[in-house]
Amino acid sequence: MNIQILQENLLKALTRCGRIISQKSPLPIMQHVLLRADEGGLQIIATNTETTELVHAGAKVEKPGGICVVARTLTEYVASLPQETVHLVVKDASLHISSAGFSATIPGMSTSEFPPVAAQTTQKPTTIARGAMLLALESVLFAAATDEGRPILTGVNIQQTEDGALFAATDGYRLSVKREPGLRALGASMVVPARALGEVVKVGTEEKEDGSMGLSTLPDGQLAFVIADTEIRTRTLDGEYPNFEKIIPKTHTTRLLLDTEKLRRAVKSAAIFARDNANIVRFHIENQTLTVSSNTPQVGENHVDVEAKIDGEGGDVAFNSRFLVEFLANYKEEELLFEMTGSLNPGAFKPVKDDSYTHIIMPVRVQS
């Protein structure tokens, strides 16, 4: 392999691929990226067995070829180079790098050692609206489980509906459901790893041009998300996703209209005093006011009064502050509705102007 490529293009591709590499893998090859050059340019590939990321970078290819090198070493070295043309040459199982007076040699491994990468589908990817897809994913991803105890909960359930698509994620303590009308290119119900979808969101957010993305199925059954010069591949998760619809409250006895930023600040301050007390934050509703409080004897106590428009009876309920903080960090609207029925039933958070999104948090049982 013998190619020339701009430093900024090479660094962008390496940085993007490096995000999915697992530093805990016992297999040395999994710490590597695959560099593959042909007449179309340079392709950089990384995988963690669950997800594979392929980034294409424009390059002048004088001799096709490829090599696997340690991702971290190569990325850090390229980041140290000036924004000039970088010359990459494979010789004697090593990658030789030179640019503007800099030169380095990194030992590599044969491309045959890298996990097999499925061929691209011959079908043209289905084009979907990137903005709608990213909004839906951002609305639910944070609620997916990170604990591998129940693998199916580490994914996002995507269902085709009559008028679009439904996205749902839960870890057993909270649930986010987002309906996206008009997004009809996703096929039947599937559960897609949240970590892979998180990378889809990152890449989609980084790419400013073109408001679309491609979605296709590869011959080996993987899903492929195509955004600009990047392709993210992942397998769907096996198993039956829980019937989450049954835990969404159908009625409520109390409804609050709240300013999102005021509630966000109140919860954030209460979380400081809740860290050493199981992250418990209390809501007290009375006289058109929501009082957010927390109390840990060794740390201190705190309370914040948040103005609210209250419909229904007052009451008390407690939640895990981490769940509240993460929900509010991902909620984009200026106002929200909070609905509850007593202290032992799930609390529901919704937008004011539409019913396309619902976030449910299970309450924490506390002594009065």
Coordinates of C-alpha atoms in Angstrom, one line a residue, residues 114-356:
F114 CA -9.0 -8.9 11.1
P115 CA -12.5 -10.2 11.7
P116 CA -14.3 -10.7 8.3
V117 CA -16.2 -7.7 7.0
A118 CA -19.3 -8.6 5.1
A119 CA -19.6 -7.4 1.5
Q120 CA -21.9 -4.4 0.9
T121 CA -25.4 -5.1 -0.3
T122 CA -26.0 -4.6 -3.9
Q123 CA -29.4 -3.0 -3.1
K124 CA -29.6 0.7 -2.9
P125 CA -30.0 1.9 0.7
T126 CA -33.4 3.2 1.6
T127 CA -33.2 6.9 2.2
I128 CA -34.8 8.3 5.4
A129 CA -34.9 11.7 7.0
R130 CA -31.8 12.0 9.2
G131 CA -33.2 14.7 11.5
A132 CA -36.3 12.7 12.4
M133 CA -34.2 9.6 13.0
L134 CA -31.7 11.3 15.2
L135 CA -34.5 13.1 17.2
A136 CA -36.2 9.8 17.9
L137 CA -33.0 8.1 18.9
E138 CA -31.9 10.9 21.2
S139 CA -35.3 10.8 22.9
V140 CA -34.9 7.2 24.0
L141 CA -31.3 6.0 24.0
F142 CA -30.4 7.2 27.5
A143 CA -33.1 4.9 29.0
A144 CA -31.6 1.7 27.6
A145 CA -29.9 -0.6 30.0
T146 CA -26.1 -0.7 30.2
D147 CA -26.1 -3.8 32.4
E148 CA -25.7 -7.0 30.4
G149 CA -27.9 -9.0 32.8
R150 CA -30.8 -8.7 30.4
P151 CA -29.2 -8.3 27.0
I152 CA -32.5 -7.5 25.3
L153 CA -32.8 -4.3 27.4
T154 CA -29.5 -3.0 26.1
G155 CA -31.2 -2.3 22.8
V156 CA -33.8 0.0 21.4
N157 CA -37.1 -1.5 20.2
I158 CA -38.0 -0.1 16.8
Q159 CA -41.5 -1.0 15.5
Q160 CA -43.3 -0.2 12.3
T161 CA -46.6 1.5 12.9
E162 CA -49.5 2.4 10.7
D163 CA -48.3 6.0 10.2
G164 CA -44.6 5.8 10.9
A165 CA -42.3 4.2 13.5
L166 CA -42.1 3.8 17.2
F167 CA -38.9 3.8 19.3
A168 CA -38.8 2.5 22.8
A169 CA -36.0 1.9 25.4
T170 CA -36.2 0.7 29.0
D171 CA -33.9 -0.6 31.7
G172 CA -36.7 -1.8 33.9
Y173 CA -36.8 1.4 36.0
R174 CA -37.6 3.9 33.3
L175 CA -39.1 3.9 29.8
S176 CA -38.9 6.3 26.9
V177 CA -41.3 6.0 24.0
K178 CA -41.1 8.2 20.9
R179 CA -43.5 7.9 17.9
E180 CA -42.2 9.4 14.6
P181 CA -44.9 9.8 12.0
G182 CA -43.8 9.4 8.4
L183 CA -40.6 7.4 9.2
R184 CA -41.6 4.2 7.3
A185 CA -38.3 2.7 6.1
L186 CA -37.5 0.5 9.1
G187 CA -39.3 -2.7 8.4
A188 CA -40.7 -5.0 11.0
S189 CA -40.2 -4.8 14.7
M190 CA -36.5 -5.2 15.7
V191 CA -34.2 -4.6 18.7
V192 CA -31.0 -2.7 17.8
P193 CA -28.1 -2.3 20.2
A194 CA -28.2 1.1 21.9
R195 CA -24.4 1.5 21.7
A196 CA -24.5 1.2 17.9
L197 CA -27.4 3.6 17.7
G198 CA -25.5 6.0 19.9
E199 CA -22.7 6.0 17.3
V200 CA -25.3 6.7 14.6
V201 CA -26.4 9.7 16.5
K202 CA -22.8 11.0 17.0
V203 CA -21.9 10.6 13.3
G204 CA -25.3 12.1 12.2
T205 CA -24.8 15.1 14.4
E206 CA -21.2 15.6 13.2
E207 CA -22.2 15.6 9.5
K208 CA -23.8 19.0 8.8
E209 CA -24.5 18.6 5.1
D210 CA -27.3 16.6 3.5
G211 CA -30.3 15.9 5.7
S212 CA -30.7 12.3 4.8
M213 CA -29.2 8.9 5.7
G214 CA -29.3 5.4 4.2
L215 CA -30.6 2.2 5.8
S216 CA -30.0 -1.2 4.3
T217 CA -29.8 -4.9 5.2
L218 CA -26.5 -6.8 4.4
P219 CA -26.3 -10.4 3.1
D220 CA -25.3 -11.6 6.6
G221 CA -28.4 -10.0 8.2
Q222 CA -26.7 -7.0 9.7
L223 CA -28.3 -3.5 9.6
A224 CA -26.2 -0.8 7.9
F225 CA -26.7 2.9 8.6
V226 CA -25.0 5.1 5.9
I227 CA -24.3 8.7 6.7
A228 CA -22.1 10.6 4.3
D229 CA -18.8 8.8 4.1
T230 CA -19.5 6.5 7.1
E231 CA -21.2 3.2 7.4
I232 CA -22.2 1.7 10.8
R233 CA -23.2 -1.9 10.8
T234 CA -24.7 -3.9 13.7
R235 CA -26.6 -7.0 14.4
T236 CA -30.1 -7.0 15.9
L237 CA -30.6 -8.5 19.3
D238 CA -32.3 -11.9 19.7
G239 CA -35.2 -12.2 22.1
E240 CA -38.6 -10.8 22.9
Y241 CA -38.8 -7.2 24.0
P242 CA -41.0 -6.6 27.0
N243 CA -44.6 -5.4 26.5
F244 CA -43.9 -1.8 27.7
E245 CA -47.3 -0.5 26.7
K246 CA -48.9 -2.0 29.8
I247 CA -46.9 0.1 32.2
I248 CA -47.7 3.5 30.6
P249 CA -50.3 5.1 32.8
K250 CA -53.6 5.6 31.0
T251 CA -55.0 8.1 33.7
H252 CA -53.7 10.5 36.3
T253 CA -55.0 12.3 39.3
T254 CA -52.4 15.1 39.2
R255 CA -51.0 17.0 36.2
L256 CA -48.3 19.8 36.4
L257 CA -47.3 22.2 33.7
L258 CA -43.6 23.1 34.3
D259 CA -40.8 25.2 32.8
T260 CA -38.2 22.7 31.7
E261 CA -35.2 24.8 32.6
K262 CA -36.4 25.7 36.1
L263 CA -37.1 22.0 36.8
R264 CA -33.7 21.0 35.4
R265 CA -31.9 23.4 37.7
A266 CA -34.0 22.3 40.7
V267 CA -33.3 18.6 40.1
K268 CA -29.6 19.2 39.4
S269 CA -29.2 21.0 42.8
A270 CA -31.2 18.4 44.7
A271 CA -29.1 15.7 43.2
I272 CA -26.0 17.1 44.9
F273 CA -27.5 16.4 48.3
A274 CA -29.0 13.0 47.2
R275 CA -25.8 11.3 46.2
D276 CA -25.2 9.6 49.6
N277 CA -28.8 8.8 50.1
A278 CA -29.6 6.4 47.3
N279 CA -30.0 9.4 44.9
I280 CA -33.5 10.0 46.3
V281 CA -35.2 13.3 45.3
R282 CA -38.7 14.1 46.5
F283 CA -41.5 16.0 44.8
H284 CA -44.1 17.7 47.0
I285 CA -47.0 19.2 45.1
E286 CA -49.2 21.9 46.8
N287 CA -50.6 25.4 46.2
Q288 CA -49.5 25.7 42.5
T289 CA -45.9 24.8 43.6
L290 CA -43.7 21.8 43.1
T291 CA -41.1 21.6 45.8
V292 CA -38.0 19.5 44.9
S293 CA -36.0 18.4 47.9
S294 CA -33.3 16.0 49.1
N295 CA -31.8 15.3 52.4
T296 CA -28.7 13.4 53.5
P297 CA -27.8 13.9 57.2
Q298 CA -24.0 13.8 56.7
V299 CA -24.2 16.1 53.7
G300 CA -27.0 18.5 54.2
E301 CA -30.5 19.2 52.8
N302 CA -31.9 21.3 50.0
H303 CA -35.2 22.3 48.6
V304 CA -36.3 24.4 45.6
D305 CA -39.8 25.7 44.9
V306 CA -40.7 25.5 41.2
E307 CA -43.8 27.4 40.0
A308 CA -46.3 25.1 38.4
K309 CA -49.8 25.1 36.9
I310 CA -51.5 22.2 38.8
D311 CA -54.6 20.4 37.7
G312 CA -55.9 17.9 40.3
E313 CA -54.9 17.0 43.8
G314 CA -51.5 17.6 45.5
G315 CA -49.3 14.8 46.7
D316 CA -45.8 13.4 47.2
V317 CA -43.6 11.1 45.1
A318 CA -39.9 10.3 45.1
F319 CA -37.6 9.4 42.2
N320 CA -34.0 8.5 41.5
S321 CA -32.2 11.8 40.8
R322 CA -30.0 10.2 38.1
F323 CA -33.0 9.2 36.1
L324 CA -34.5 12.7 36.4
V325 CA -31.2 14.4 35.5
E326 CA -30.6 12.2 32.4
F327 CA -34.2 12.7 31.2
L328 CA -34.0 16.5 31.5
A329 CA -30.6 16.6 29.8
N330 CA -32.2 15.0 26.7
Y331 CA -35.5 16.8 26.7
K332 CA -35.6 19.6 24.2
E333 CA -38.9 21.4 24.8
E334 CA -39.2 24.6 26.9
E335 CA -42.2 23.2 28.8
L336 CA -43.3 19.8 30.0
L337 CA -46.2 18.0 31.6
F338 CA -45.7 15.8 34.6
E339 CA -48.5 13.4 35.5
M340 CA -48.9 11.1 38.5
T341 CA -51.4 9.0 40.5
G342 CA -50.1 8.8 44.0
S343 CA -46.7 8.0 45.4
L344 CA -46.5 4.3 44.3
N345 CA -47.3 4.6 40.6
P346 CA -45.1 5.6 37.7
G347 CA -44.7 9.2 36.9
A348 CA -45.1 10.3 33.3
F349 CA -43.3 13.2 31.6
K350 CA -44.7 14.5 28.3
P351 CA -44.4 17.4 25.9
V352 CA -47.1 20.0 26.1
K353 CA -47.9 20.4 22.4
D354 CA -48.0 16.8 21.2
D355 CA -48.4 13.2 22.4
S356 CA -45.5 11.7 20.3

